[in-house]
PDB file of C-alpha atoms in Angstrom:
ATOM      1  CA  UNK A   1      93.432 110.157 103.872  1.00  0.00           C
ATOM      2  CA  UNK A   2      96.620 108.674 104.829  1.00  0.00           C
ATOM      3  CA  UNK A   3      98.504 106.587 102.447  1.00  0.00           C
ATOM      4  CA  UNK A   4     101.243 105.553 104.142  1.00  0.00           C
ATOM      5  CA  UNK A   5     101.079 104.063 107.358  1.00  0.00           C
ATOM      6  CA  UNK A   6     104.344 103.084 109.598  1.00  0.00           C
ATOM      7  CA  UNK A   7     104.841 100.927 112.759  1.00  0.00           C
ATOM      8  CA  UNK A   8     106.430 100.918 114.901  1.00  0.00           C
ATOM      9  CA  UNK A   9     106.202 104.677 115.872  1.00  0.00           C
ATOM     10  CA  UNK A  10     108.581 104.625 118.339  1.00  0.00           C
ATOM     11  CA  UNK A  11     111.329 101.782 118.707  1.00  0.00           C
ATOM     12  CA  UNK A  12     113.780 101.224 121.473  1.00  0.00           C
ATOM     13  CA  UNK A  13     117.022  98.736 120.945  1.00  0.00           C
ATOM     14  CA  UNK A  14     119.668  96.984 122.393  1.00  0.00           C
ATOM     15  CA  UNK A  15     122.961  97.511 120.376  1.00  0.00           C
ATOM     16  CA  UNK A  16     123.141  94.185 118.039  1.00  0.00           C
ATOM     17  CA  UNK A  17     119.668  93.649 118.026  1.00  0.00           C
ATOM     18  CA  UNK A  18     117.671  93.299 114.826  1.00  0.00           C
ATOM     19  CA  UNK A  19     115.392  96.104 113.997  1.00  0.00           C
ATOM     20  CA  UNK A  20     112.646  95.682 112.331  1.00  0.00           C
ATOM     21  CA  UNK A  21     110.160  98.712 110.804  1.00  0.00           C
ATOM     22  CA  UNK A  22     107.238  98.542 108.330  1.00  0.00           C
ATOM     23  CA  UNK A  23     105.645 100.380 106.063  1.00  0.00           C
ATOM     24  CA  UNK A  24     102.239 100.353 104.498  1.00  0.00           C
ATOM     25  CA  UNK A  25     100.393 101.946 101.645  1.00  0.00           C
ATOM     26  CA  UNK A  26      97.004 102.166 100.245  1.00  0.00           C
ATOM     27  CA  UNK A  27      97.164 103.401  96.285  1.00  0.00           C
ATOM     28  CA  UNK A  28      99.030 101.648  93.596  1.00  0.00           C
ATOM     29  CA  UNK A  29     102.367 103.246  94.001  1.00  0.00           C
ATOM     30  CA  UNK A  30     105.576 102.958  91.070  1.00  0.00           C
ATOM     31  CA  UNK A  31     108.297 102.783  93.360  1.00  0.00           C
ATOM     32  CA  UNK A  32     109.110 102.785  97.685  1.00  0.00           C
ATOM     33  CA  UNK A  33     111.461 104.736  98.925  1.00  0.00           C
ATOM     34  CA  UNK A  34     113.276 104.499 102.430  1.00  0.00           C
ATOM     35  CA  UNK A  35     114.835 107.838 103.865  1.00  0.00           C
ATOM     36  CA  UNK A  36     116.620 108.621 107.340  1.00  0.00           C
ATOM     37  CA  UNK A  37     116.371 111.643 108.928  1.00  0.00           C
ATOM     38  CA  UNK A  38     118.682 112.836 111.801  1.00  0.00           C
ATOM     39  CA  UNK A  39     118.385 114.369 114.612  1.00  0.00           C
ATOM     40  CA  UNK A  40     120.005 117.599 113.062  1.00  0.00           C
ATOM     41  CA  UNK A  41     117.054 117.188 110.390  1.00  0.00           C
ATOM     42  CA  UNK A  42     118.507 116.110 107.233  1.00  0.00           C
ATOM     43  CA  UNK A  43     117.033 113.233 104.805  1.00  0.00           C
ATOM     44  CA  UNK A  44     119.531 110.675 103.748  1.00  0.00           C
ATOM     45  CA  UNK A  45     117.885 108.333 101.003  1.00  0.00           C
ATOM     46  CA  UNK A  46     118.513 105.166 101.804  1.00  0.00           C
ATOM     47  CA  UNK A  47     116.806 102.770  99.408  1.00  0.00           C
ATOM     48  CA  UNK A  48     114.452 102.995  96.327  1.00  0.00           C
ATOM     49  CA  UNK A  49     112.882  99.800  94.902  1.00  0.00           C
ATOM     50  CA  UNK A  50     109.853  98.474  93.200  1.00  0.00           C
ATOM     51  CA  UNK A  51     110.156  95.211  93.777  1.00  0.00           C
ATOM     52  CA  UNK A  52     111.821  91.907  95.604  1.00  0.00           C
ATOM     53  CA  UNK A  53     115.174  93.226  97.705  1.00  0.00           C
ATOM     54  CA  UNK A  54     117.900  95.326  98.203  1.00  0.00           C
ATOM     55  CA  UNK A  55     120.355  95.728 100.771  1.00  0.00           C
ATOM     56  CA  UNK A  56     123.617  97.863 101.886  1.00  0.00           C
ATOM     57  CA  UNK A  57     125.612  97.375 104.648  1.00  0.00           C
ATOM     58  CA  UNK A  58     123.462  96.300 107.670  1.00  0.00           C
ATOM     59  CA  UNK A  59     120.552  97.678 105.952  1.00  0.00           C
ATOM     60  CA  UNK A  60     117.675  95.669 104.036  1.00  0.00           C
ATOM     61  CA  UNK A  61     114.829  97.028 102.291  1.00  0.00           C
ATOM     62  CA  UNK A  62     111.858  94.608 101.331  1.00  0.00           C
ATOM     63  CA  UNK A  63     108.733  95.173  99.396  1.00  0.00           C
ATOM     64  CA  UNK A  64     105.588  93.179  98.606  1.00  0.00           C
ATOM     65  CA  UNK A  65     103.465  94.524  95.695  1.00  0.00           C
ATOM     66  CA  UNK A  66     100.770  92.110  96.298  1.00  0.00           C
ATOM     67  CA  UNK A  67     100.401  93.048  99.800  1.00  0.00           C
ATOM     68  CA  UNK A  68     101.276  96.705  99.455  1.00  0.00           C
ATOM     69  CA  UNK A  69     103.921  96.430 102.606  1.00  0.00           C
ATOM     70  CA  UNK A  70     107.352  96.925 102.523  1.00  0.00           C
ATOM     71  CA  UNK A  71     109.867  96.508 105.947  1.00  0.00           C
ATOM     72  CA  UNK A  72     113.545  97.752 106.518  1.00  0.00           C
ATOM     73  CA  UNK A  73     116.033  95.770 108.547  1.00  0.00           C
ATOM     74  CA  UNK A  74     118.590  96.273 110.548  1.00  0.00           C
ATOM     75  CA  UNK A  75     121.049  94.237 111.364  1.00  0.00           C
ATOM     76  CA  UNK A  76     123.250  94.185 114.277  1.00  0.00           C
ATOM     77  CA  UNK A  77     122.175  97.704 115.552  1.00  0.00           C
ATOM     78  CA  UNK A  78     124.790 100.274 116.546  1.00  0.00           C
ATOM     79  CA  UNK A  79     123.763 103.663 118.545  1.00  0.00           C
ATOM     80  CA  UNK A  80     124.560 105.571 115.228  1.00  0.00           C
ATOM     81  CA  UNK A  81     121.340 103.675 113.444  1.00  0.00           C
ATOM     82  CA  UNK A  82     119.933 106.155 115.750  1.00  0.00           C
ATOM     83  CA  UNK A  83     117.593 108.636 113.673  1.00  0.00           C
ATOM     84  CA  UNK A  84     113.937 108.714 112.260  1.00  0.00           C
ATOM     85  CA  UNK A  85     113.042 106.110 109.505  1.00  0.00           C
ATOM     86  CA  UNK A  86     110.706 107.290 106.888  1.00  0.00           C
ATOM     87  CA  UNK A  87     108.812 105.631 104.471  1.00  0.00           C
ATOM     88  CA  UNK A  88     107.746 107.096 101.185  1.00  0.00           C
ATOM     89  CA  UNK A  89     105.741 106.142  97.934  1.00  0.00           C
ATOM     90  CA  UNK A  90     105.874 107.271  94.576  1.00  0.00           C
ATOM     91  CA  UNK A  91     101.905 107.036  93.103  1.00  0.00           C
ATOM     92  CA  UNK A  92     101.901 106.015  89.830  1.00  0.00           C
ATOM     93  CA  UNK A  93     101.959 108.494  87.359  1.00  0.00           C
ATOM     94  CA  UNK A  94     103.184 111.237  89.657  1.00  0.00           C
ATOM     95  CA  UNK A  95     106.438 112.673  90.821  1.00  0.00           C
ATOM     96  CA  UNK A  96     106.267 113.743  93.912  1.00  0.00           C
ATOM     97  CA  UNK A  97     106.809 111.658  97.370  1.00  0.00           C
ATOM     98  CA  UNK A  98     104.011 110.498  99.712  1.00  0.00           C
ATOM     99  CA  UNK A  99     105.380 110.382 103.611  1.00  0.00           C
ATOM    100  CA  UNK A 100     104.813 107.910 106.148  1.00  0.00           C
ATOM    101  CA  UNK A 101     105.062 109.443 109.619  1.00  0.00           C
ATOM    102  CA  UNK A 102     108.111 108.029 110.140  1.00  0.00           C
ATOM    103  CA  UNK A 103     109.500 105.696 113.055  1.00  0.00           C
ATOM    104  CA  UNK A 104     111.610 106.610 115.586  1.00  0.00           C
ATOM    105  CA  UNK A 105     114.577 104.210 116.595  1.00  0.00           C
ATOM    106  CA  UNK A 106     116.622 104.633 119.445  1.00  0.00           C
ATOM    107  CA  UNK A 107     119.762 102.129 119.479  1.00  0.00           C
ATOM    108  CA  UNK A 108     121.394 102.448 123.187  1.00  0.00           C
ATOM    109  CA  UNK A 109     124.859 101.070 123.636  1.00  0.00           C
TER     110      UNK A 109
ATOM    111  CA  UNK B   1     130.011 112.786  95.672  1.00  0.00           C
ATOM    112  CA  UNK B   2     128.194 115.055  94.526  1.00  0.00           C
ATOM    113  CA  UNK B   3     125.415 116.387  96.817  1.00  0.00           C
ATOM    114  CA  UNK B   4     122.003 118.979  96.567  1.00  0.00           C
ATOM    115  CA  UNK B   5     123.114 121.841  98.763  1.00  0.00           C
ATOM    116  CA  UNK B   6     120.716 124.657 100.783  1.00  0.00           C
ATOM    117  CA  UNK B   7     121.505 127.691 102.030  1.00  0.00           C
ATOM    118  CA  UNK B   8     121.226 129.213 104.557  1.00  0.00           C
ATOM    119  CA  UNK B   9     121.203 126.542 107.031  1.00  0.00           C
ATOM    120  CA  UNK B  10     118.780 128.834 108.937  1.00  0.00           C
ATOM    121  CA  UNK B  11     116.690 131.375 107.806  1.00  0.00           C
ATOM    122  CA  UNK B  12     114.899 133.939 110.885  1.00  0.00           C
ATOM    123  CA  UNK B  13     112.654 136.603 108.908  1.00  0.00           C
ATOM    124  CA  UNK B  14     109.221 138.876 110.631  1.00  0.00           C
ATOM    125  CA  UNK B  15     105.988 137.622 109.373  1.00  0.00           C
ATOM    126  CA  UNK B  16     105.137 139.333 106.421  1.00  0.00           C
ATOM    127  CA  UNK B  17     108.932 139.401 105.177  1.00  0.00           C
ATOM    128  CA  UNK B  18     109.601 137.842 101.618  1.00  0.00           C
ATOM    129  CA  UNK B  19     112.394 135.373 102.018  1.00  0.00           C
ATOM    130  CA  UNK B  20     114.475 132.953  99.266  1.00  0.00           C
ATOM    131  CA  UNK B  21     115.944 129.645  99.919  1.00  0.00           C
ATOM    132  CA  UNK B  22     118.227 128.216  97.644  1.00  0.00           C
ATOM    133  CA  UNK B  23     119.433 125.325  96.447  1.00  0.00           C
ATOM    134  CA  UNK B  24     122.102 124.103  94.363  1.00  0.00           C
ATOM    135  CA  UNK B  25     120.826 120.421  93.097  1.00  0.00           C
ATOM    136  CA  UNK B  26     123.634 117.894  91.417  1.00  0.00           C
ATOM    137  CA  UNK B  27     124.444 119.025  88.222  1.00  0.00           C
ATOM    138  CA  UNK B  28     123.588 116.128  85.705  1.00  0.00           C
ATOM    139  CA  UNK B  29     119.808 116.037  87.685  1.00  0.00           C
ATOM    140  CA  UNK B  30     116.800 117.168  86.008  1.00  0.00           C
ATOM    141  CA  UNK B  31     114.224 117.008  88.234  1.00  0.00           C
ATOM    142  CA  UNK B  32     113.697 119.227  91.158  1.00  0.00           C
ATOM    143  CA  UNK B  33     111.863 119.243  94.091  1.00  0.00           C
ATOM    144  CA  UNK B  34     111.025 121.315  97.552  1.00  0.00           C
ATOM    145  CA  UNK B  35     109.101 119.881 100.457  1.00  0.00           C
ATOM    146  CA  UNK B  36     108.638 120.987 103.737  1.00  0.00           C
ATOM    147  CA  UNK B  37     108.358 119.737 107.482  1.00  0.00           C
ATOM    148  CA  UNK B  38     106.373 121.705 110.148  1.00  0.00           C
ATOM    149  CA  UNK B  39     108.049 120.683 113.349  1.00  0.00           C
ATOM    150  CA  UNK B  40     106.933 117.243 114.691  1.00  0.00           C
ATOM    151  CA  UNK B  41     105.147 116.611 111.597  1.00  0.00           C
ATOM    152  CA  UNK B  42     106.010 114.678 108.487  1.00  0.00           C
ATOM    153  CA  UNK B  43     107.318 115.613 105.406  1.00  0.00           C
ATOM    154  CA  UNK B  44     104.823 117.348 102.710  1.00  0.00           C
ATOM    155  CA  UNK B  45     105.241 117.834  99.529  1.00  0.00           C
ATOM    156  CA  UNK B  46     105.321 121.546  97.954  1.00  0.00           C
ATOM    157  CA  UNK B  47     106.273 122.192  94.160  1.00  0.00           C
ATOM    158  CA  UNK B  48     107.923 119.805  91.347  1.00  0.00           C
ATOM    159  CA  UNK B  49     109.851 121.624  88.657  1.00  0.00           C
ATOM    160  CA  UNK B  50     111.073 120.104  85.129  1.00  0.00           C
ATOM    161  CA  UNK B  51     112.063 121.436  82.322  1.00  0.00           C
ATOM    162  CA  UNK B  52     112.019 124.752  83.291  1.00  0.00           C
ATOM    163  CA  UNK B  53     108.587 125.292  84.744  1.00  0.00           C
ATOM    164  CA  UNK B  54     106.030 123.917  87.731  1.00  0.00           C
ATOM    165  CA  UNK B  55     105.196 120.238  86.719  1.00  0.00           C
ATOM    166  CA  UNK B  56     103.008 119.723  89.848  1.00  0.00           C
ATOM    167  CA  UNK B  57     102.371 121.549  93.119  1.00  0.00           C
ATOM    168  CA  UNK B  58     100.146 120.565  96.208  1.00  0.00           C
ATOM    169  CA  UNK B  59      97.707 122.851  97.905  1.00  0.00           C
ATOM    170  CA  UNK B  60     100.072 123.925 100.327  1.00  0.00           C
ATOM    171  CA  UNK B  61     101.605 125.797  97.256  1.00  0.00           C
ATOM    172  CA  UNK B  62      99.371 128.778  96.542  1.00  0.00           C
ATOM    173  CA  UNK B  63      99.787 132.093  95.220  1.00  0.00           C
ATOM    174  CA  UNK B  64     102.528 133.330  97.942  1.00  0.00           C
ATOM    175  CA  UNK B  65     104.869 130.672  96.766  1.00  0.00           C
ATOM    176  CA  UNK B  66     107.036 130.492  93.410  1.00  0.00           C
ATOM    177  CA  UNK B  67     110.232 128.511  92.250  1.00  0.00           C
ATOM    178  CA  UNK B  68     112.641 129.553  89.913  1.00  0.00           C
ATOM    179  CA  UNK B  69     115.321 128.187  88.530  1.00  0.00           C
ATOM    180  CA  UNK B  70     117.440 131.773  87.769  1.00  0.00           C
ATOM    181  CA  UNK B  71     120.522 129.991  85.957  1.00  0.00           C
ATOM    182  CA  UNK B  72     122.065 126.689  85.140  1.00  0.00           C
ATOM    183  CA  UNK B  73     122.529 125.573  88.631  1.00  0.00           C
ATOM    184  CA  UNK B  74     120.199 127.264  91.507  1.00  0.00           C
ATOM    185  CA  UNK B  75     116.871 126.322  92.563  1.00  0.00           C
ATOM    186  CA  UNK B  76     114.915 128.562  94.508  1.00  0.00           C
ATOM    187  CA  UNK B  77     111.774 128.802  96.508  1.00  0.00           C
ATOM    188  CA  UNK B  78     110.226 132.270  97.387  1.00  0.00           C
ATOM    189  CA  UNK B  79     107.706 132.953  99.783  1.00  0.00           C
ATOM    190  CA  UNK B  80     106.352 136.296  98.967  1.00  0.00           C
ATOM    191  CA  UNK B  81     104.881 137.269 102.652  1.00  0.00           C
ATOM    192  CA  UNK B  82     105.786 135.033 105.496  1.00  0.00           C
ATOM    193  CA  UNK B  83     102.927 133.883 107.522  1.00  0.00           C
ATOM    194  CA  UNK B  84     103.982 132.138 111.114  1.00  0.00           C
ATOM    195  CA  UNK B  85     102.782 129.082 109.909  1.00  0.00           C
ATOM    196  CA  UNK B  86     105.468 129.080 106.969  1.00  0.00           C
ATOM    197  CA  UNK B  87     108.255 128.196 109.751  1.00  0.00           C
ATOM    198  CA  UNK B  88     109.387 124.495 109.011  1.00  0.00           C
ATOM    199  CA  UNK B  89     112.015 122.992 107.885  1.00  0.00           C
ATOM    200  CA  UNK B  90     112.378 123.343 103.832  1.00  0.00           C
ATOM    201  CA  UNK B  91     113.897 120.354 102.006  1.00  0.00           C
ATOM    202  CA  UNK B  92     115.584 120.860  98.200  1.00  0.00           C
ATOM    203  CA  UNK B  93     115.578 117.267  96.163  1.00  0.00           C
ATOM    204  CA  UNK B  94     116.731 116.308  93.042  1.00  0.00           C
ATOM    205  CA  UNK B  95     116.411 113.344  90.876  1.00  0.00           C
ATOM    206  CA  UNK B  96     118.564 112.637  87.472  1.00  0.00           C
ATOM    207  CA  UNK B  97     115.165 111.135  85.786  1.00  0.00           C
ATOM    208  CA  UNK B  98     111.496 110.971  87.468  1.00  0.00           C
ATOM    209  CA  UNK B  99     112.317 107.278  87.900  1.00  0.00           C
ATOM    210  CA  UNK B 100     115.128 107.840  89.700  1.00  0.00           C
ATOM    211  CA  UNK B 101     116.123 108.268  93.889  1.00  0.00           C
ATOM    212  CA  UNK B 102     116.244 111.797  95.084  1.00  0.00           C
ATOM    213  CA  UNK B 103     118.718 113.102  96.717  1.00  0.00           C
ATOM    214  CA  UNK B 104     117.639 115.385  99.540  1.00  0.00           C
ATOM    215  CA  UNK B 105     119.834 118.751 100.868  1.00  0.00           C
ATOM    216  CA  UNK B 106     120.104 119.339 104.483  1.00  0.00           C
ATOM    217  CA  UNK B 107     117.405 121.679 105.048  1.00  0.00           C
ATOM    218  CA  UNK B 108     116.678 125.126 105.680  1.00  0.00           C
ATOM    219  CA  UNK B 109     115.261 125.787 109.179  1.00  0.00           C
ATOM    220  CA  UNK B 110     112.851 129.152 108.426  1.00  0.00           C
ATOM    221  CA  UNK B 111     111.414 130.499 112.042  1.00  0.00           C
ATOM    222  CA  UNK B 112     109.150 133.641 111.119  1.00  0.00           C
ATOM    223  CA  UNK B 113     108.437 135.585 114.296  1.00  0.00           C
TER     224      UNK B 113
END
């Protein structure tokens, strides 16, 4: 059973584009968090929320409760937005992190 | 600012070899954390520690796996016998309150030949 589902998996774009990557889940869930992973293999978290909006630097996290989705933008790409995007919920009740897949952007110059 | 360190960065060990990975979370945290990531898969979660003992582990955590948290500032994981299917990457998290964001080390790469 997979409870966290990303698209897309693999996303190629132009430097300043806007980037666009979703995320959904299945279970009730306590909080979302967003994580990047680079190409050396190290997580960076990136955003936590339970609800409406957050956003740092170029970066914007969204989630809907109702809908059990959540997306992260980017704006105005730049190669170094370059890395895997991962997705992952916090069940309610629990500790531990659920993983999406993850989604692959490539940013070329 | 204060980060969760790992060593070692890479860890190469026979099948059948006990190894420890360690982990240093941030100080003021109190909730610790290892997951791994077989290569070209996604992250899993392993063990959650609190309080000084095992607060939840997966299925992937069995009897060849422990934690330990030895003094006031390491976090270990030890797998007992490596099996070839142990290699993966290793992550160390920490959280200041189960609420709160982890913060993730940068891996330990374990390759058991």
């Amino acid at each position: 059973k997979n409870e966290v589902e990303q698209s897309p998996q693999n996303l190629t774009a132009q430097e300043g584009e806007f980037i666009t990557i979703n995320c959904s889940y299945s279970v009730g869930i306590s909080a979302l968090h967003w994580l990047q992973q680079h190409p050396g293999g190290g997580i960076v978290s990136l955003f936590m929320l339970s609800s409406g909006k957050k956003k740092h630097g170029r970066l914007i996290a969204t989630i809907n409760i109702q809908e059990k989705h959540s997306s992260l933008h980017i704006t105005a790409s730049h190669p170094r937005d370059s890395a895997v995007y991962i997705c992952a919920v916090v069940l309610i009740n629990d500790y531990k992190l659920s993983f999406g897949a993850g989604t692959t952007v490539t940013v070329r110059a | 600012e204060p980060e969760v360190t790992q060593t070692p960065s890479h860890q190469v060990t026979q099948m059948g070899q006990e190894v420890i990975l360690r982990c240093v979370p941030i100080s003021n945290h109190l909730y610790f954390y290892w997951y791994r990531q077989i290569l070209g898969q996604k992250v899993e979660f392993l063990v959650s520690f609190y309080n000084n003992e095992i607060s939840e582990k997966s299925e992937i955590f069995d009897d060849q796996f422990s934690v330990e948290r030895p003094d006031g500032s390491n976090f270990t994981l030890k797998i007992r016998s490596t099996k070839l299917e142990d290699s993966a990457m290793y992550f160390c998290a920490s959280s200041e309150r189960r609420e709160n964001i982890q913060y993730f080390g940068a891996g330990t790469r374990l390759s058991v030949l």
